[in-house]
mmCIF file of N, CA and C in Angstrom:
data_model
loop_
_atom_site.group_PDB
_atom_site.id
_atom_site.type_symbol
_atom_site.label_atom_id
_atom_site.label_comp_id
_atom_site.label_asym_id
_atom_site.label_seq_id
_atom_site.Cartn_x
_atom_site.Cartn_y
_atom_site.Cartn_z
ATOM 1 N N MET A 2 0.511 -0.993 -0.223
ATOM 2 C CA MET A 2 -0.196 0.097 -0.088
ATOM 3 C C MET A 2 1.268 1.248 -0.006
ATOM 4 N N ALA A 3 0.238 2.048 -1.034
ATOM 5 C CA ALA A 3 1.110 3.309 -0.890
ATOM 6 C C ALA A 3 0.993 4.026 0.279
ATOM 7 N N ARG A 4 1.572 4.684 0.609
ATOM 8 C CA ARG A 4 1.917 5.344 1.648
ATOM 9 C C ARG A 4 1.031 7.067 1.361
ATOM 10 N N LEU A 5 0.671 7.655 2.478
ATOM 11 C CA LEU A 5 -0.086 9.147 1.663
ATOM 12 C C LEU A 5 0.931 10.380 1.462
ATOM 13 N N THR A 6 0.577 11.064 1.364
ATOM 14 C CA THR A 6 1.406 12.383 1.006
ATOM 15 C C THR A 6 0.695 12.995 2.531
ATOM 16 N N THR A 7 1.341 14.342 2.994
ATOM 17 C CA THR A 7 0.864 15.552 3.568
ATOM 18 C C THR A 7 -0.480 15.971 2.763
ATOM 19 N N ASP A 8 0.174 16.203 1.255
ATOM 20 C CA ASP A 8 -1.023 16.725 0.082
ATOM 21 C C ASP A 8 -2.193 15.951 0.463
ATOM 22 N N ARG A 9 -2.324 15.364 0.564
ATOM 23 C CA ARG A 9 -3.453 14.260 0.844
ATOM 24 C C ARG A 9 -4.362 14.053 1.724
ATOM 25 N N VAL A 10 -3.633 15.050 3.217
ATOM 26 C CA VAL A 10 -4.536 14.627 4.406
ATOM 27 C C VAL A 10 -4.942 16.029 4.805
ATOM 28 N N PRO A 11 -6.043 15.884 5.829
ATOM 29 C CA PRO A 11 -6.518 17.496 5.606
ATOM 30 C C PRO A 11 -5.734 18.138 7.587
ATOM 31 N N ARG A 12 -5.468 19.298 6.594
ATOM 32 C CA ARG A 12 -4.684 19.951 7.690
ATOM 33 C C ARG A 12 -4.713 20.888 8.525
ATOM 34 N N LEU A 13 -4.169 21.939 9.849
ATOM 35 C CA LEU A 13 -4.464 22.803 10.691
ATOM 36 C C LEU A 13 -3.255 22.641 10.526
ATOM 37 N N ASP A 14 -2.648 24.099 10.354
ATOM 38 C CA ASP A 14 -1.337 24.783 9.367
ATOM 39 C C ASP A 14 -1.783 26.043 10.654
ATOM 40 N N ILE A 15 -0.787 26.129 12.014
ATOM 41 C CA ILE A 15 -0.775 26.703 12.815
ATOM 42 C C ILE A 15 -0.060 28.646 12.211
ATOM 43 N N ARG A 16 1.153 28.278 10.989
ATOM 44 C CA ARG A 16 1.396 29.767 10.900
ATOM 45 C C ARG A 16 0.446 30.243 9.945
ATOM 46 N N ALA A 17 -0.770 29.996 8.965
ATOM 47 C CA ALA A 17 -1.536 30.033 8.183
ATOM 48 C C ALA A 17 -2.593 30.964 9.379
ATOM 49 N N SER A 18 -3.028 30.606 9.866
ATOM 50 C CA SER A 18 -3.614 30.837 10.841
ATOM 51 C C SER A 18 -3.134 31.980 11.285
ATOM 52 N N GLN A 19 -1.964 31.890 12.229
ATOM 53 C CA GLN A 19 -1.793 33.527 13.266
ATOM 54 C C GLN A 19 -1.502 34.322 11.856
ATOM 55 N N ARG A 20 -1.043 34.002 10.513
ATOM 56 C CA ARG A 20 -0.909 35.145 9.553
ATOM 57 C C ARG A 20 -1.932 35.569 9.298
ATOM 58 N N ARG A 21 -2.690 35.347 9.610
ATOM 59 C CA ARG A 21 -4.533 36.320 8.510
ATOM 60 C C ARG A 21 -4.530 37.144 9.815
ATOM 61 N N CYS A 22 -4.944 36.612 11.102
ATOM 62 C CA CYS A 22 -5.307 37.101 11.971
ATOM 63 C C CYS A 22 -4.881 36.483 13.451
ATOM 64 N N PRO A 23 -4.506 37.458 14.876
ATOM 65 C CA PRO A 23 -3.866 36.338 15.956
ATOM 66 C C PRO A 23 -5.018 35.603 16.261
ATOM 67 N N LEU A 24 -4.236 34.615 17.363
ATOM 68 C CA LEU A 24 -5.462 33.535 17.971
ATOM 69 C C LEU A 24 -6.440 34.480 19.544
ATOM 70 N N GLU A 25 -6.981 33.747 19.078
ATOM 71 C CA GLU A 25 -7.822 34.210 19.923
ATOM 72 C C GLU A 25 -9.152 33.768 20.305
ATOM 73 N N PRO A 26 -9.539 33.291 21.286
ATOM 74 C CA PRO A 26 -10.832 32.307 22.127
ATOM 75 C C PRO A 26 -12.122 32.770 21.368
ATOM 76 N N GLY A 27 -12.530 31.747 20.565
ATOM 77 C CA GLY A 27 -14.209 32.159 19.605
ATOM 78 C C GLY A 27 -13.752 31.522 18.021
ATOM 79 N N TRP A 28 -12.267 31.953 17.908
ATOM 80 C CA TRP A 28 -11.406 32.281 16.517
ATOM 81 C C TRP A 28 -12.124 30.387 15.616
ATOM 82 N N VAL A 29 -12.307 30.570 14.618
ATOM 83 C CA VAL A 29 -12.804 30.177 13.822
ATOM 84 C C VAL A 29 -11.877 29.539 13.175
ATOM 85 N N ILE A 30 -10.761 28.044 13.488
ATOM 86 C CA ILE A 30 -9.429 27.866 11.996
ATOM 87 C C ILE A 30 -10.035 26.848 10.801
ATOM 88 N N PRO A 31 -9.497 26.898 9.601
ATOM 89 C CA PRO A 31 -9.943 26.506 9.192
ATOM 90 C C PRO A 31 -9.068 25.354 8.292
ATOM 91 N N ILE A 32 -9.727 23.719 8.262
ATOM 92 C CA ILE A 32 -8.804 23.037 8.233
ATOM 93 C C ILE A 32 -8.833 22.549 6.653
ATOM 94 N N HIS A 33 -7.460 22.292 5.982
ATOM 95 C CA HIS A 33 -7.720 22.225 4.513
ATOM 96 C C HIS A 33 -7.301 20.488 4.049
ATOM 97 N N GLY A 34 -8.038 20.687 3.164
ATOM 98 C CA GLY A 34 -7.228 18.978 2.776
ATOM 99 C C GLY A 34 -8.133 18.750 2.123
ATOM 100 N N LEU A 35 -8.560 16.896 1.591
ATOM 101 C CA LEU A 35 -10.086 16.127 1.326
ATOM 102 C C LEU A 35 -10.845 16.787 1.461
ATOM 103 N N THR A 36 -11.106 15.130 2.391
ATOM 104 C CA THR A 36 -12.290 15.675 3.734
ATOM 105 C C THR A 36 -12.125 16.435 4.997
ATOM 106 N N SER A 37 -11.792 17.575 4.627
ATOM 107 C CA SER A 37 -12.146 18.713 5.637
ATOM 108 C C SER A 37 -13.013 19.127 6.433
ATOM 109 N N ASP A 38 -14.001 18.832 4.553
ATOM 110 C CA ASP A 38 -15.259 19.069 6.052
ATOM 111 C C ASP A 38 -15.602 18.347 7.142
ATOM 112 N N ARG A 39 -15.084 17.544 7.407
ATOM 113 C CA ARG A 39 -15.964 16.130 8.448
ATOM 114 C C ARG A 39 -15.288 17.061 9.887
ATOM 115 N N TRP A 40 -14.906 17.964 9.487
ATOM 116 C CA TRP A 40 -13.640 18.729 11.272
ATOM 117 C C TRP A 40 -14.099 19.737 10.627
ATOM 118 N N SER A 41 -13.711 20.156 11.716
ATOM 119 C CA SER A 41 -14.217 21.913 13.076
ATOM 120 C C SER A 41 -13.167 21.898 13.673
ATOM 121 N N ALA A 42 -12.436 23.197 13.520
ATOM 122 C CA ALA A 42 -11.445 23.605 14.739
ATOM 123 C C ALA A 42 -11.825 25.137 15.407
ATOM 124 N N VAL A 43 -12.086 25.079 16.722
ATOM 125 C CA VAL A 43 -12.365 26.014 17.356
ATOM 126 C C VAL A 43 -11.055 26.304 18.068
ATOM 127 N N ILE A 44 -10.723 27.880 18.426
ATOM 128 C CA ILE A 44 -9.430 28.072 19.713
ATOM 129 C C ILE A 44 -10.318 29.010 20.361
ATOM 130 N N GLU A 45 -10.425 28.124 21.616
ATOM 131 C CA GLU A 45 -10.832 28.328 22.758
ATOM 132 C C GLU A 45 -9.749 28.645 24.354
ATOM 133 N N ALA A 46 -10.139 29.275 25.450
ATOM 134 C CA ALA A 46 -9.079 29.759 26.166
ATOM 135 C C ALA A 46 -9.174 28.655 27.950
ATOM 136 N N THR A 47 -8.687 27.989 28.502
ATOM 137 C CA THR A 47 -9.178 27.035 29.446
ATOM 138 C C THR A 47 -8.939 28.485 30.817
ATOM 139 N N HIS A 48 -10.037 27.482 31.877
ATOM 140 C CA HIS A 48 -10.013 28.359 32.988
ATOM 141 C C HIS A 48 -8.787 29.200 34.184
ATOM 142 N N ASP A 49 -6.918 28.276 33.329
ATOM 143 C CA ASP A 49 -6.117 29.571 33.126
ATOM 144 C C ASP A 49 -5.082 30.040 32.109
ATOM 145 N N ARG A 50 -6.198 30.550 31.793
ATOM 146 C CA ARG A 50 -5.839 32.094 30.510
ATOM 147 C C ARG A 50 -5.124 31.019 29.802
ATOM 148 N N GLN A 51 -5.219 30.183 29.524
ATOM 149 C CA GLN A 51 -4.031 29.416 28.304
ATOM 150 C C GLN A 51 -5.093 28.849 26.367
ATOM 151 N N LEU A 52 -4.520 29.344 25.593
ATOM 152 C CA LEU A 52 -5.335 28.581 24.637
ATOM 153 C C LEU A 52 -5.209 27.534 23.946
ATOM 154 N N VAL A 53 -6.477 27.030 24.316
ATOM 155 C CA VAL A 53 -6.283 25.313 23.169
ATOM 156 C C VAL A 53 -7.071 25.191 21.840
ATOM 157 N N CYS A 54 -7.053 24.300 21.158
ATOM 158 C CA CYS A 54 -7.363 24.630 20.197
ATOM 159 C C CYS A 54 -8.377 22.638 20.391
ATOM 160 N N THR A 55 -9.790 23.414 20.139
ATOM 161 C CA THR A 55 -10.737 21.835 20.210
ATOM 162 C C THR A 55 -11.474 21.005 18.323
ATOM 163 N N ALA A 56 -10.448 20.058 18.149
ATOM 164 C CA ALA A 56 -11.006 19.786 16.781
ATOM 165 C C ALA A 56 -12.151 19.099 17.227
ATOM 166 N N THR A 57 -12.957 18.950 16.094
ATOM 167 C CA THR A 57 -14.454 18.361 16.586
ATOM 168 C C THR A 57 -14.554 17.702 14.676
ATOM 169 N N HIS A 58 -14.300 15.654 15.205
ATOM 170 C CA HIS A 58 -15.249 14.622 13.921
ATOM 171 C C HIS A 58 -16.210 14.932 13.924
ATOM 172 N N THR A 59 -16.865 14.813 12.647
ATOM 173 C CA THR A 59 -17.962 14.580 11.726
ATOM 174 C C THR A 59 -18.389 13.429 11.689
ATOM 175 N N PHE A 60 -18.685 12.452 11.611
ATOM 176 C CA PHE A 60 -19.238 11.028 10.668
ATOM 177 C C PHE A 60 -20.016 10.056 10.874
ATOM 178 N N GLY A 61 -20.666 10.598 10.172
ATOM 179 C CA GLY A 61 -22.496 10.197 10.718
ATOM 180 C C GLY A 61 -22.970 10.639 11.628
ATOM 181 N N ARG A 62 -23.504 10.382 12.381
ATOM 182 C CA ARG A 62 -24.595 10.893 13.591
ATOM 183 C C ARG A 62 -23.307 10.646 15.208
ATOM 184 N N PHE A 63 -22.093 10.057 14.661
ATOM 185 C CA PHE A 63 -21.280 10.792 15.890
ATOM 186 C C PHE A 63 -20.694 11.784 15.950
ATOM 187 N N GLU A 64 -19.492 11.807 17.081
ATOM 188 C CA GLU A 64 -19.010 13.388 17.160
ATOM 189 C C GLU A 64 -18.668 13.280 17.745
ATOM 190 N N THR A 65 -17.135 13.465 17.505
ATOM 191 C CA THR A 65 -15.945 13.049 18.908
ATOM 192 C C THR A 65 -14.575 14.378 18.475
ATOM 193 N N ALA A 66 -14.491 14.658 19.644
ATOM 194 C CA ALA A 66 -13.711 15.994 20.178
ATOM 195 C C ALA A 66 -12.177 16.177 20.269
ATOM 196 N N THR A 67 -11.395 16.681 19.774
ATOM 197 C CA THR A 67 -9.876 16.698 20.717
ATOM 198 C C THR A 67 -9.787 17.301 21.044
ATOM 199 N N THR A 68 -8.564 17.897 21.812
ATOM 200 C CA THR A 68 -8.305 19.471 22.156
ATOM 201 C C THR A 68 -6.624 18.788 22.056
ATOM 202 N N ILE A 69 -6.341 20.003 21.653
ATOM 203 C CA ILE A 69 -4.827 20.814 20.846
ATOM 204 C C ILE A 69 -4.327 21.465 21.610
ATOM 205 N N ASP A 70 -3.069 21.635 22.522
ATOM 206 C CA ASP A 70 -2.319 22.630 23.440
ATOM 207 C C ASP A 70 -1.675 23.585 21.964
ATOM 208 N N ILE A 71 -2.067 24.577 22.729
ATOM 209 C CA ILE A 71 -1.234 25.739 21.925
ATOM 210 C C ILE A 71 0.362 25.898 22.370
ATOM 211 N N VAL A 72 0.980 25.512 22.700
ATOM 212 C CA VAL A 72 1.993 26.588 23.491
ATOM 213 C C VAL A 72 3.849 27.134 22.286
ATOM 214 N N TRP A 73 4.159 28.441 22.924
ATOM 215 C CA TRP A 73 4.631 29.365 22.524
ATOM 216 C C TRP A 73 5.802 29.687 22.798
ATOM 217 N N THR A 74 7.169 29.601 22.010
ATOM 218 C CA THR A 74 8.102 29.929 21.866
ATOM 219 C C THR A 74 8.600 31.009 21.228
ATOM 220 N N LEU A 75 9.698 31.715 22.613
ATOM 221 C CA LEU A 75 10.306 33.065 22.281
ATOM 222 C C LEU A 75 10.757 32.793 20.973
ATOM 223 N N CYS A 76 10.918 33.696 20.553
ATOM 224 C CA CYS A 76 11.926 34.021 18.393
ATOM 225 C C CYS A 76 13.416 35.388 19.301
ATOM 226 N N ARG A 77 13.776 34.465 18.434
ATOM 227 C CA ARG A 77 15.176 35.351 19.045
ATOM 228 C C ARG A 77 15.372 37.107 18.689
ATOM 229 N N LEU A 78 14.515 37.892 18.074
ATOM 230 C CA LEU A 78 14.418 39.246 17.996
ATOM 231 C C LEU A 78 13.363 39.535 18.099
ATOM 232 N N GLY A 79 12.364 39.289 19.299
ATOM 233 C CA GLY A 79 11.456 39.217 19.843
ATOM 234 C C GLY A 79 10.350 38.948 18.970
ATOM 235 N N GLY A 80 9.266 38.912 20.136
ATOM 236 C CA GLY A 80 8.134 38.293 19.314
ATOM 237 C C GLY A 80 7.828 37.224 20.265
ATOM 238 N N VAL A 81 7.125 36.170 19.925
ATOM 239 C CA VAL A 81 6.669 34.674 20.108
ATOM 240 C C VAL A 81 5.870 34.019 19.034
ATOM 241 N N ARG A 82 5.879 32.731 19.375
ATOM 242 C CA ARG A 82 5.516 31.897 17.616
ATOM 243 C C ARG A 82 4.870 30.872 18.936
ATOM 244 N N PRO A 83 3.368 30.491 17.199
ATOM 245 C CA PRO A 83 2.533 29.750 18.784
ATOM 246 C C PRO A 83 3.813 28.222 18.014
ATOM 247 N N TRP A 84 3.034 27.031 18.340
ATOM 248 C CA TRP A 84 2.726 25.528 17.176
ATOM 249 C C TRP A 84 1.930 24.604 18.587
ATOM 250 N N TRP A 85 1.492 24.229 17.789
ATOM 251 C CA TRP A 85 0.531 23.191 18.128
ATOM 252 C C TRP A 85 1.140 21.916 18.969
ATOM 253 N N ARG A 86 1.214 21.444 19.958
ATOM 254 C CA ARG A 86 1.507 20.580 20.726
ATOM 255 C C ARG A 86 0.713 18.743 20.601
ATOM 256 N N CYS A 87 1.238 18.051 19.262
ATOM 257 C CA CYS A 87 0.682 17.550 18.854
ATOM 258 C C CYS A 87 -0.294 16.183 20.319
ATOM 259 N N PRO A 88 -1.057 15.365 19.554
ATOM 260 C CA PRO A 88 -2.139 14.935 20.436
ATOM 261 C C PRO A 88 -1.138 13.543 21.079
ATOM 262 N N ALA A 89 -0.578 13.081 19.922
ATOM 263 C CA ALA A 89 -0.512 11.475 19.816
ATOM 264 C C ALA A 89 1.523 11.640 20.412
ATOM 265 N N CYS A 90 2.040 12.388 20.344
ATOM 266 C CA CYS A 90 3.609 12.281 20.849
ATOM 267 C C CYS A 90 4.138 13.284 22.532
ATOM 268 N N GLY A 91 3.379 14.429 22.019
ATOM 269 C CA GLY A 91 3.273 15.972 22.606
ATOM 270 C C GLY A 91 5.067 16.963 21.730
ATOM 271 N N ARG A 92 4.606 16.672 20.542
ATOM 272 C CA ARG A 92 6.117 17.069 20.034
ATOM 273 C C ARG A 92 5.502 18.517 19.906
ATOM 274 N N ARG A 93 6.006 19.730 19.403
ATOM 275 C CA ARG A 93 5.416 20.745 18.526
ATOM 276 C C ARG A 93 5.554 20.529 17.292
ATOM 277 N N ALA A 94 4.606 20.952 16.902
ATOM 278 C CA ALA A 94 4.567 21.303 15.261
ATOM 279 C C ALA A 94 4.337 22.361 14.627
ATOM 280 N N ALA A 95 3.915 23.301 13.559
ATOM 281 C CA ALA A 95 3.001 24.437 12.511
ATOM 282 C C ALA A 95 1.926 23.534 12.084
ATOM 283 N N VAL A 96 2.630 21.790 11.585
ATOM 284 C CA VAL A 96 0.732 21.775 10.887
ATOM 285 C C VAL A 96 0.089 20.333 12.036
ATOM 286 N N ILE A 97 -0.945 19.924 12.284
ATOM 287 C CA ILE A 97 -1.053 18.823 12.457
ATOM 288 C C ILE A 97 -1.966 18.170 11.212
ATOM 289 N N TYR A 98 -2.619 16.955 11.345
ATOM 290 C CA TYR A 98 -2.382 16.164 10.444
ATOM 291 C C TYR A 98 -3.917 15.211 11.019
ATOM 292 N N PHE A 99 -4.744 15.377 9.660
ATOM 293 C CA PHE A 99 -6.351 14.363 10.976
ATOM 294 C C PHE A 99 -6.376 13.791 10.111
ATOM 295 N N ALA A 100 -5.026 11.925 9.841
ATOM 296 C CA ALA A 100 -5.269 11.401 9.551
ATOM 297 C C ALA A 100 -6.489 9.963 9.055
ATOM 298 N N ARG A 101 -5.927 9.911 10.065
ATOM 299 C CA ARG A 101 -7.119 8.528 11.902
ATOM 300 C C ARG A 101 -6.917 10.185 12.354
ATOM 301 N N VAL A 102 -6.411 10.057 13.314
ATOM 302 C CA VAL A 102 -7.009 11.679 14.578
ATOM 303 C C VAL A 102 -5.487 11.824 14.079
ATOM 304 N N PRO A 103 -6.205 13.508 15.018
ATOM 305 C CA PRO A 103 -5.507 14.678 14.679
ATOM 306 C C PRO A 103 -2.880 14.666 15.762
ATOM 307 N N ALA A 104 -2.926 14.466 14.007
ATOM 308 C CA ALA A 104 -1.251 13.925 14.840
ATOM 309 C C ALA A 104 -0.984 15.223 14.334
ATOM 310 N N CYS A 105 0.086 14.906 14.251
ATOM 311 C CA CYS A 105 1.588 15.413 13.308
ATOM 312 C C CYS A 105 2.227 14.809 11.962
ATOM 313 N N ARG A 106 2.738 14.816 11.391
ATOM 314 C CA ARG A 106 3.502 14.604 10.352
ATOM 315 C C ARG A 106 4.341 13.479 10.716
ATOM 316 N N ILE A 107 4.599 13.641 11.601
ATOM 317 C CA ILE A 107 5.955 11.814 11.727
ATOM 318 C C ILE A 107 5.370 10.973 12.756
ATOM 319 N N CYS A 108 3.820 11.007 13.759
ATOM 320 C CA CYS A 108 2.867 9.883 14.495
ATOM 321 C C CYS A 108 2.313 9.542 12.931
ATOM 322 N N HIS A 109 1.820 9.995 12.420
ATOM 323 C CA HIS A 109 0.734 9.306 10.671
ATOM 324 C C HIS A 109 1.998 9.486 9.672
ATOM 325 N N ARG A 110 3.404 8.958 10.198
ATOM 326 C CA ARG A 110 4.355 8.328 8.559
ATOM 327 C C ARG A 110 4.310 9.105 7.628
ATOM 328 N N LEU A 111 3.596 9.969 7.498
ATOM 329 C CA LEU A 111 3.433 11.043 6.502
ATOM 330 C C LEU A 111 4.674 11.444 5.621
ATOM 331 N N LYS A 112 4.398 12.167 4.151
ATOM 332 C CA LYS A 112 5.813 11.883 3.633
ATOM 333 C C LYS A 112 5.163 13.270 2.800
ATOM 334 N N TYR A 113 6.546 13.664 2.617
ATOM 335 C CA TYR A 113 5.706 15.335 1.388
ATOM 336 C C TYR A 113 5.827 14.161 -0.383
ATOM 337 N N ARG A 114 5.597 15.076 -1.273
ATOM 338 C CA ARG A 114 5.184 14.772 -1.643
ATOM 339 C C ARG A 114 6.427 14.192 -2.951
ATOM 340 N N THR A 115 6.884 15.585 -2.563
ATOM 341 C CA THR A 115 8.424 15.897 -3.474
ATOM 342 C C THR A 115 9.782 14.054 -2.715
ATOM 343 N N GLN A 116 9.130 13.679 -1.581
ATOM 344 C CA GLN A 116 10.445 13.237 -1.478
ATOM 345 C C GLN A 116 9.820 11.576 -2.116
ATOM 346 N N LYS A 117 8.981 11.656 -2.210
ATOM 347 C CA LYS A 117 8.551 10.612 -3.169
ATOM 348 C C LYS A 117 8.980 10.338 -4.858
ATOM 349 N N LEU A 118 9.281 11.498 -5.396
ATOM 350 C CA LEU A 118 10.317 11.299 -6.500
ATOM 351 C C LEU A 118 11.440 10.220 -6.228
ATOM 352 N N ASN A 119 11.473 10.458 -7.977
ATOM 353 C CA ASN A 119 12.576 9.785 -7.869
ATOM 354 C C ASN A 119 13.551 10.521 -8.575
ATOM 355 N N GLU A 120 15.116 10.293 -8.925
ATOM 356 C CA GLU A 120 16.263 10.955 -9.174
ATOM 357 C C GLU A 120 16.010 11.681 -10.882
ATOM 358 N N THR A 121 14.678 11.115 -11.942
ATOM 359 C CA THR A 121 14.484 11.925 -12.988
ATOM 360 C C THR A 121 14.523 12.389 -13.189
ATOM 361 N N ASP A 122 13.279 13.064 -12.004
ATOM 362 C CA ASP A 122 11.813 13.604 -11.486
ATOM 363 C C ASP A 122 12.763 14.751 -10.940
ATOM 364 N N ARG A 123 13.404 14.471 -9.829
ATOM 365 C CA ARG A 123 13.488 15.781 -9.276
ATOM 366 C C ARG A 123 14.714 16.596 -10.544
ATOM 367 N N ALA A 124 15.376 15.958 -11.106
ATOM 368 C CA ALA A 124 16.748 16.543 -12.208
ATOM 369 C C ALA A 124 15.075 17.158 -12.931
ATOM 370 N N LEU A 125 14.106 16.519 -13.253
ATOM 371 C CA LEU A 125 13.220 17.591 -14.383
ATOM 372 C C LEU A 125 12.876 18.846 -13.393
ATOM 373 N N ARG A 126 11.978 18.685 -12.300
ATOM 374 C CA ARG A 126 12.078 19.707 -11.710
ATOM 375 C C ARG A 126 12.110 20.509 -11.444
ATOM 376 N N LYS A 127 13.750 20.695 -11.028
ATOM 377 C CA LYS A 127 15.326 21.568 -11.026
ATOM 378 C C LYS A 127 14.791 22.302 -12.336
ATOM 379 N N ALA A 128 15.471 21.000 -13.415
ATOM 380 C CA ALA A 128 15.578 22.693 -14.516
ATOM 381 C C ALA A 128 14.050 23.319 -14.858
ATOM 382 N N ARG A 129 13.251 22.689 -14.388
ATOM 383 C CA ARG A 129 11.693 23.762 -14.849
ATOM 384 C C ARG A 129 11.866 24.723 -13.917
ATOM 385 N N ARG A 130 12.567 24.000 -12.349
ATOM 386 C CA ARG A 130 12.503 25.556 -11.644
ATOM 387 C C ARG A 130 13.377 26.611 -11.664
ATOM 388 N N LEU A 131 14.496 26.293 -12.110
ATOM 389 C CA LEU A 131 15.458 27.070 -13.155
ATOM 390 C C LEU A 131 15.105 28.036 -14.820
ATOM 391 N N ARG A 132 14.979 27.364 -15.579
ATOM 392 C CA ARG A 132 14.091 27.999 -16.349
ATOM 393 C C ARG A 132 13.286 29.039 -16.863
ATOM 394 N N ARG A 133 11.502 28.758 -14.973
ATOM 395 C CA ARG A 133 11.189 29.510 -14.235
ATOM 396 C C ARG A 133 11.787 31.008 -13.865
ATOM 397 N N ARG A 134 13.208 30.531 -13.103
ATOM 398 C CA ARG A 134 13.549 31.868 -12.354
ATOM 399 C C ARG A 134 14.167 32.908 -14.078
ATOM 400 N N LEU A 135 14.371 32.051 -14.690
ATOM 401 C CA LEU A 135 15.297 32.658 -15.815
ATOM 402 C C LEU A 135 14.596 33.644 -17.290
ATOM 403 N N GLY A 136 13.254 33.182 -16.350
ATOM 404 C CA GLY A 136 11.744 33.666 -17.202
ATOM 405 C C GLY A 136 11.241 33.227 -18.688
ATOM 406 N N GLY A 137 11.886 31.648 -18.621
ATOM 407 C CA GLY A 137 10.840 31.648 -20.211
ATOM 408 C C GLY A 137 10.290 30.659 -19.302
ATOM 409 N N PRO A 138 9.797 29.811 -19.977
ATOM 410 C CA PRO A 138 8.046 28.419 -19.900
ATOM 411 C C PRO A 138 8.891 27.520 -19.213
ATOM 412 N N PRO A 139 7.911 26.514 -18.204
ATOM 413 C CA PRO A 139 8.469 25.677 -17.423
ATOM 414 C C PRO A 139 9.072 24.864 -18.301
ATOM 415 N N TYR A 140 8.473 24.140 -19.248
ATOM 416 C CA TYR A 140 8.419 23.667 -20.675
ATOM 417 C C TYR A 140 9.514 23.975 -21.879
ATOM 418 N N PRO A 141 10.122 23.059 -22.433
ATOM 419 C CA PRO A 141 10.605 23.881 -23.363
ATOM 420 C C PRO A 141 9.942 23.601 -24.802
ATOM 421 N N SER A 142 9.770 24.002 -25.590
ATOM 422 C CA SER A 142 9.381 23.876 -26.612
ATOM 423 C C SER A 142 9.841 23.662 -27.892
ATOM 424 N N GLN A 143 11.368 23.055 -27.589
ATOM 425 C CA GLN A 143 11.706 21.859 -28.238
ATOM 426 C C GLN A 143 12.345 21.726 -27.548
ATOM 427 N N PRO A 144 12.988 19.721 -27.705
ATOM 428 C CA PRO A 144 13.091 18.830 -27.065
ATOM 429 C C PRO A 144 14.880 19.331 -26.982
#
């Protein structure tokens, strides 16, 4: 069986959410991916004023909820950066994936699409990128 890649699984990206607006209680975070319509996520404040995300999975008439903690790290030049705390292993992660349960890429053993390319495909991809950077079309008109 072929392993899933990160672009085929619903995901919750804290970097994209933080760029749009600051994380605040009551804010609904979009989940992107193929079956993302079954998942919803809302930022909530706990009794000790910490932020958590509650991800809810709806399948038919059944509904399960998982709490995903938000942790903060200090940035080198000031400010703070938010991270998800993986519910499965406890690692910090910028993206949580929803394959079977919410977890980080490592817990789900997901690969990036580019990690599955063979040597020829990597060389073609590199040539296309170089052509685009030089202002030409990604594919040559003649071989």
